[in-house]
Coordinates of C-alpha atoms in Angstrom, one line a residue:
X1 CA 47.3 10.6 -58.5
X2 CA 47.4 8.0 -60.9
X3 CA 47.2 10.8 -64.0
X4 CA 49.6 11.8 -66.0
X5 CA 49.9 12.9 -70.0
X6 CA 50.3 9.6 -72.0
X7 CA 54.5 9.2 -73.0
X8 CA 53.4 8.7 -76.5
X9 CA 50.6 10.0 -79.6
X10 CA 49.9 6.3 -80.7
X11 CA 47.0 4.6 -80.8
X12 CA 47.8 1.8 -79.0
X13 CA 49.7 3.4 -76.3
X14 CA 46.7 6.0 -75.7
X15 CA 44.6 3.0 -75.2
X16 CA 46.9 1.2 -73.2
X17 CA 47.0 4.4 -71.3
X18 CA 43.3 4.7 -70.9
X19 CA 42.6 0.9 -69.8
X20 CA 45.0 1.8 -66.7
X21 CA 43.0 4.6 -65.5
X22 CA 41.0 3.9 -62.5
X23 CA 37.3 2.9 -62.7
X24 CA 36.5 5.4 -59.9
X25 CA 38.0 8.4 -58.5
X26 CA 38.3 9.0 -55.0
X27 CA 36.4 12.2 -53.6
X28 CA 39.6 13.5 -51.9
X29 CA 40.8 13.8 -55.4
X30 CA 38.4 16.7 -56.2
X31 CA 38.6 18.4 -52.7
X32 CA 35.7 16.7 -51.2
X33 CA 35.2 15.2 -47.6
X34 CA 34.1 11.4 -47.5
X35 CA 30.6 12.5 -46.9
X36 CA 30.7 13.2 -50.7
X37 CA 31.9 10.0 -51.6
X38 CA 29.3 7.6 -49.3
X39 CA 26.1 9.6 -50.2
X40 CA 26.8 8.7 -54.0
X41 CA 27.5 4.7 -53.2
X42 CA 24.7 5.4 -50.8
X43 CA 22.3 6.2 -54.0
X44 CA 23.8 4.2 -56.4
X45 CA 22.8 1.1 -53.8
X46 CA 19.3 2.7 -53.5
X47 CA 18.6 3.0 -57.3
X48 CA 20.2 -0.6 -57.9
X49 CA 17.5 -2.0 -55.1
X50 CA 14.6 0.2 -56.9
X51 CA 15.6 -1.8 -60.2
X52 CA 15.5 -5.4 -58.3
X53 CA 12.4 -5.0 -56.8
X54 CA 11.1 -3.5 -60.2
X55 CA 12.4 -6.8 -61.7
X56 CA 10.4 -9.1 -59.6
X57 CA 7.4 -10.5 -60.8
X58 CA 4.3 -8.5 -59.4
X59 CA 1.6 -11.7 -59.5
X60 CA -0.5 -11.9 -56.1
X61 CA 1.6 -9.1 -54.9
X62 CA -1.7 -7.3 -54.1
X63 CA -4.5 -9.8 -53.9
X64 CA -2.5 -12.0 -51.2
X65 CA -2.4 -9.4 -48.9
X66 CA -5.2 -7.4 -49.2
X67 CA -7.2 -6.8 -46.2
X68 CA -10.9 -7.2 -45.2
X69 CA -14.0 -5.4 -46.3
X70 CA -13.9 -4.3 -42.6
X71 CA -10.6 -3.3 -42.2
X72 CA -10.8 -1.2 -45.0
X73 CA -13.6 0.4 -44.9
X74 CA -12.4 1.4 -40.8
X75 CA -9.1 2.3 -42.6
X76 CA -10.5 4.6 -45.3
X77 CA -13.2 6.6 -42.5
X78 CA -9.9 7.4 -40.4
X79 CA -7.8 8.6 -42.9
X80 CA -11.1 10.8 -44.1
X81 CA -11.9 12.2 -40.6
X82 CA -8.3 12.1 -38.9
X83 CA -5.8 12.6 -41.4
X84 CA -6.6 14.5 -44.5
X85 CA -7.6 18.0 -43.6
X86 CA -11.3 19.0 -45.2
X87 CA -11.3 21.1 -48.4
X88 CA -10.1 24.7 -48.4
X89 CA -12.8 27.5 -49.0
X90 CA -10.8 29.2 -51.6
X91 CA -13.1 31.7 -52.6
X92 CA -13.6 32.7 -49.0
X93 CA -9.9 32.9 -47.7
X94 CA -9.5 34.6 -51.5
X95 CA -11.7 37.7 -50.0
X96 CA -9.6 37.5 -47.1
X97 CA -6.5 37.6 -48.9
X98 CA -7.7 40.8 -50.7
X99 CA -8.5 42.9 -47.1
X100 CA -5.2 41.7 -45.7
X101 CA -2.8 42.3 -48.5
X102 CA -4.8 45.9 -49.4
X103 CA -6.3 45.0 -52.7
X104 CA -4.8 42.6 -55.5
X105 CA -1.1 43.1 -54.9
X106 CA 1.3 40.3 -56.4
X107 CA 1.4 38.5 -52.9
X108 CA -2.0 38.4 -52.7
X109 CA -1.7 36.4 -56.2
X110 CA 0.8 34.2 -55.1
X111 CA -1.2 33.8 -52.1
X112 CA -3.8 32.3 -53.9
X113 CA -1.8 30.1 -56.2
X114 CA -0.7 28.4 -52.8
X115 CA -4.0 27.9 -52.4
X116 CA -5.0 26.4 -55.2
X117 CA -2.1 24.0 -55.2
X118 CA -3.2 22.7 -52.1
X119 CA -7.1 22.5 -53.0
X120 CA -5.9 20.7 -55.9
X121 CA -3.9 18.1 -53.1
X122 CA -6.8 17.8 -51.2
X123 CA -9.3 17.1 -53.6
X124 CA -7.7 14.5 -55.3
X125 CA -7.1 12.8 -51.9
X126 CA -10.3 12.9 -50.6
X127 CA -12.1 12.3 -54.1
X128 CA -10.3 9.0 -54.1
X129 CA -11.0 7.9 -50.6
X130 CA -14.6 8.6 -50.9
X131 CA -14.6 6.7 -53.7
X132 CA -13.0 3.6 -52.1
X133 CA -15.4 4.2 -49.4
X134 CA -18.6 4.0 -51.5
X135 CA -16.8 0.8 -52.8
X136 CA -16.5 -1.0 -49.7
X137 CA -19.8 0.0 -48.6
X138 CA -21.2 -1.6 -51.4
X139 CA -19.4 -4.8 -50.3
X140 CA -17.9 -5.0 -53.9
X141 CA -13.9 -5.3 -53.9
X142 CA -11.8 -2.5 -55.4
X143 CA -9.8 -2.1 -58.4
X144 CA -6.3 -3.1 -58.4
X145 CA -5.0 0.3 -58.3
X146 CA -7.9 1.2 -55.5
X147 CA -6.3 -2.1 -53.4
X148 CA -2.6 -0.5 -54.1
X149 CA -3.8 2.8 -52.3
X150 CA -5.6 0.6 -49.7
X151 CA -2.3 -1.0 -48.9
X152 CA 0.1 1.8 -49.4
X153 CA -2.2 3.6 -46.5
X154 CA -2.2 0.5 -44.5
X155 CA 1.8 0.1 -44.7
X156 CA 1.8 4.1 -43.8
X157 CA 3.4 4.8 -47.5
X158 CA 2.0 7.7 -49.2
X159 CA 0.1 6.8 -52.6
X160 CA 2.6 7.6 -55.4
X161 CA -0.5 9.1 -57.3
X162 CA -0.6 11.8 -54.6
X163 CA 3.1 12.2 -54.3
X164 CA 2.9 13.3 -57.6
X165 CA 1.2 16.3 -57.2
X166 CA 2.3 17.3 -54.1
X167 CA 5.9 15.9 -52.7
X168 CA 7.8 13.4 -51.5
X169 CA 7.4 11.8 -48.0
X170 CA 8.9 8.6 -46.4
X171 CA 5.4 7.9 -44.5
X172 CA 2.2 8.4 -45.1
X173 CA 1.6 10.4 -41.0
X174 CA 4.9 12.4 -42.3
X175 CA 2.6 13.5 -45.2
X176 CA -0.4 14.0 -43.7
X177 CA 0.9 16.1 -40.8
X178 CA 2.9 18.4 -43.4
X179 CA -0.2 18.9 -45.6
X180 CA -2.1 20.2 -42.5
X181 CA 1.0 22.5 -41.5
X182 CA 1.1 23.9 -45.0
X183 CA -2.6 24.6 -45.2
X184 CA -2.7 26.0 -41.7
X185 CA 0.2 28.5 -42.8
X186 CA -1.7 29.5 -46.3
X187 CA -4.4 30.0 -44.4
X188 CA -3.3 32.1 -41.8
X189 CA -1.6 34.1 -44.6
X190 CA -4.4 34.6 -46.4
X191 CA -6.4 36.0 -43.4
X192 CA -3.7 38.1 -41.1
X193 CA -1.2 38.9 -44.3
X194 CA 2.5 37.7 -44.5
X195 CA 3.3 35.5 -41.3
X196 CA 6.1 37.0 -39.0
X197 CA 8.4 33.8 -40.1
X198 CA 7.9 32.2 -43.7
X199 CA 8.3 28.4 -43.3
X200 CA 9.6 28.1 -47.0
X201 CA 9.4 24.1 -47.1
X202 CA 5.7 24.4 -46.5
X203 CA 5.1 26.3 -50.1
X204 CA 4.7 25.1 -53.1
X205 CA 6.9 27.5 -54.9
X206 CA 9.1 29.4 -52.3
X207 CA 11.3 30.6 -55.7
X208 CA 8.0 32.6 -56.4
X209 CA 8.0 34.2 -53.3
X210 CA 11.5 34.9 -53.1
X211 CA 11.1 36.7 -56.4
X212 CA 8.3 38.7 -55.2
X213 CA 9.9 39.8 -52.3
X214 CA 13.0 40.8 -54.4
X215 CA 10.6 42.9 -56.8
X216 CA 9.0 44.5 -53.6
X217 CA 12.4 45.7 -52.5
X218 CA 13.8 46.7 -55.4
X219 CA 10.5 48.9 -56.3
X220 CA 10.5 50.7 -52.9
X221 CA 14.4 51.4 -53.1
X222 CA 14.6 52.3 -56.7
X223 CA 17.0 49.3 -57.2
X224 CA 17.1 47.7 -60.6
X225 CA 16.9 43.9 -60.2
X226 CA 19.5 43.0 -62.7
X227 CA 22.2 44.6 -59.4
X228 CA 20.5 43.0 -57.0
X229 CA 19.8 38.9 -55.5
X230 CA 18.2 37.5 -52.6
X231 CA 20.3 35.7 -50.1
X232 CA 20.5 34.1 -46.8
X233 CA 21.6 35.6 -43.6
X234 CA 23.8 32.9 -41.6
X235 CA 23.6 34.9 -38.6
X236 CA 20.7 33.5 -36.3
X237 CA 17.8 35.8 -36.2
X238 CA 15.7 36.2 -32.8
X239 CA 12.1 35.1 -33.4
X240 CA 11.1 37.6 -31.0
X241 CA 12.9 40.2 -31.0
X242 CA 13.3 40.4 -34.9
X243 CA 11.2 43.3 -36.6
X244 CA 8.5 41.8 -39.0
X245 CA 7.7 44.6 -41.4
X246 CA 9.6 43.2 -44.1
X247 CA 11.1 46.4 -45.3
X248 CA 14.8 45.3 -45.1
X249 CA 14.4 41.6 -44.7
X250 CA 11.9 38.1 -44.3
X251 CA 12.2 35.7 -41.3
X252 CA 12.2 32.4 -42.6
X253 CA 12.3 28.8 -41.6
X254 CA 12.3 25.6 -42.5
X255 CA 15.9 25.7 -44.5
X256 CA 17.5 22.4 -44.2
X257 CA 21.4 22.3 -44.4
X258 CA 23.4 19.5 -46.3
X259 CA 26.9 18.8 -46.6
X260 CA 28.5 21.2 -44.4
X261 CA 27.7 21.9 -40.8
X262 CA 27.3 25.3 -39.0
X263 CA 28.6 27.0 -35.9
X264 CA 25.8 28.5 -33.9
X265 CA 28.1 30.9 -31.8
X266 CA 29.9 31.8 -34.9
X267 CA 26.9 32.2 -37.0
X268 CA 28.8 30.6 -40.1
X269 CA 29.1 27.2 -42.0
X270 CA 32.1 25.1 -41.3
X271 CA 33.0 21.7 -42.3
X272 CA 30.7 19.0 -41.7
X273 CA 32.5 16.3 -39.6
X274 CA 33.2 13.0 -41.4
X275 CA 30.6 10.0 -41.7
X276 CA 27.5 12.5 -40.8
X277 CA 25.5 12.6 -43.6
X278 CA 22.2 13.7 -41.8
X279 CA 20.6 17.4 -42.8
X280 CA 20.8 19.9 -40.4
X281 CA 17.6 22.1 -39.5
X282 CA 18.6 25.6 -39.3
X283 CA 17.0 28.0 -37.1
X284 CA 14.8 31.0 -38.2
X285 CA 17.2 33.1 -40.7
X286 CA 16.7 36.5 -42.4
X287 CA 16.1 36.5 -46.4
X288 CA 18.0 39.7 -47.2
X289 CA 18.4 41.6 -50.2
X290 CA 22.0 42.5 -51.5
X291 CA 23.5 44.3 -54.5
X292 CA 25.9 42.4 -57.0
X293 CA 28.8 44.5 -55.9
X294 CA 28.3 43.9 -52.2
X295 CA 27.7 40.0 -52.3
X296 CA 31.1 39.7 -54.3
X297 CA 33.0 41.7 -51.9
X298 CA 31.9 39.7 -49.0
X299 CA 31.9 36.5 -51.4
X300 CA 34.5 34.5 -49.5
X301 CA 32.8 35.7 -45.6
X302 CA 29.6 34.8 -47.0
X303 CA 29.9 31.5 -48.8
X304 CA 31.2 27.9 -47.8
X305 CA 32.6 26.6 -51.0
X306 CA 32.2 23.1 -51.4
X307 CA 32.6 21.0 -54.8
X308 CA 29.6 18.4 -55.3
X309 CA 29.6 15.4 -57.5
X310 CA 26.4 15.9 -59.6
X311 CA 24.6 11.8 -59.0
X312 CA 21.7 11.3 -61.4
X313 CA 17.8 11.6 -60.3

């Protein structure tokens, strides 16, 4: 609607034609529902507010609301003892992983890499908190950067320095809880082998895990890597009845669906209700390997076609 070929090829006529075009397009023009348009507008609003806040003067932003030394000490002590888990015993868990995986298998190295990344996050957080605790114990005021961390924690926000080496989270309590869950999964994995259901969202590098599963499957079945791919079986998997041997599939959880709905009875994707922008938490699903030809033949029944408008990060 509103688009046509210019009636002439003279420059003034072309410029006039371009000037009459709408500044923005409606989502329906691209076959999208109203969710795509409202999400793009929400993203623009967030970007504008962020830029506006950064343009405000920062004088007194930290010092005016800095808590007392006693409050800061109690805050840091609480997070050290309650919120932040203790350091990982990477050496001991590596030895246990060798036993549970039957030697230096690719999955063992993957688990070790996950542990190392989580250990780095833990070490960074606990180091900063111990440093703050000593500064406060001496009765001296923390630096501006240290005070910023304290204020973030007091307001239940995750310090940006910690998010830069981990993941984004709206609140610190959510971030700390997720850190504990991630550590629990990888520790159990190292000690007992791959869990029955892998929490994909709890892995630092989930793509590496899916690639390892694909390589192992192809090696056992004599299939070339270039003719196979990993995909999600959209039928809901029964956690209790599903075989966890991993010969043909892997049970996964933590998958979030955005931009579409899900029919739990039929086990398939459906159009998202207009105005519903929340992400849907999916049940346990099967991660399976299929040959390219098989995926092409079943593409229409397995795939929900939904165009997307790219939004700058």
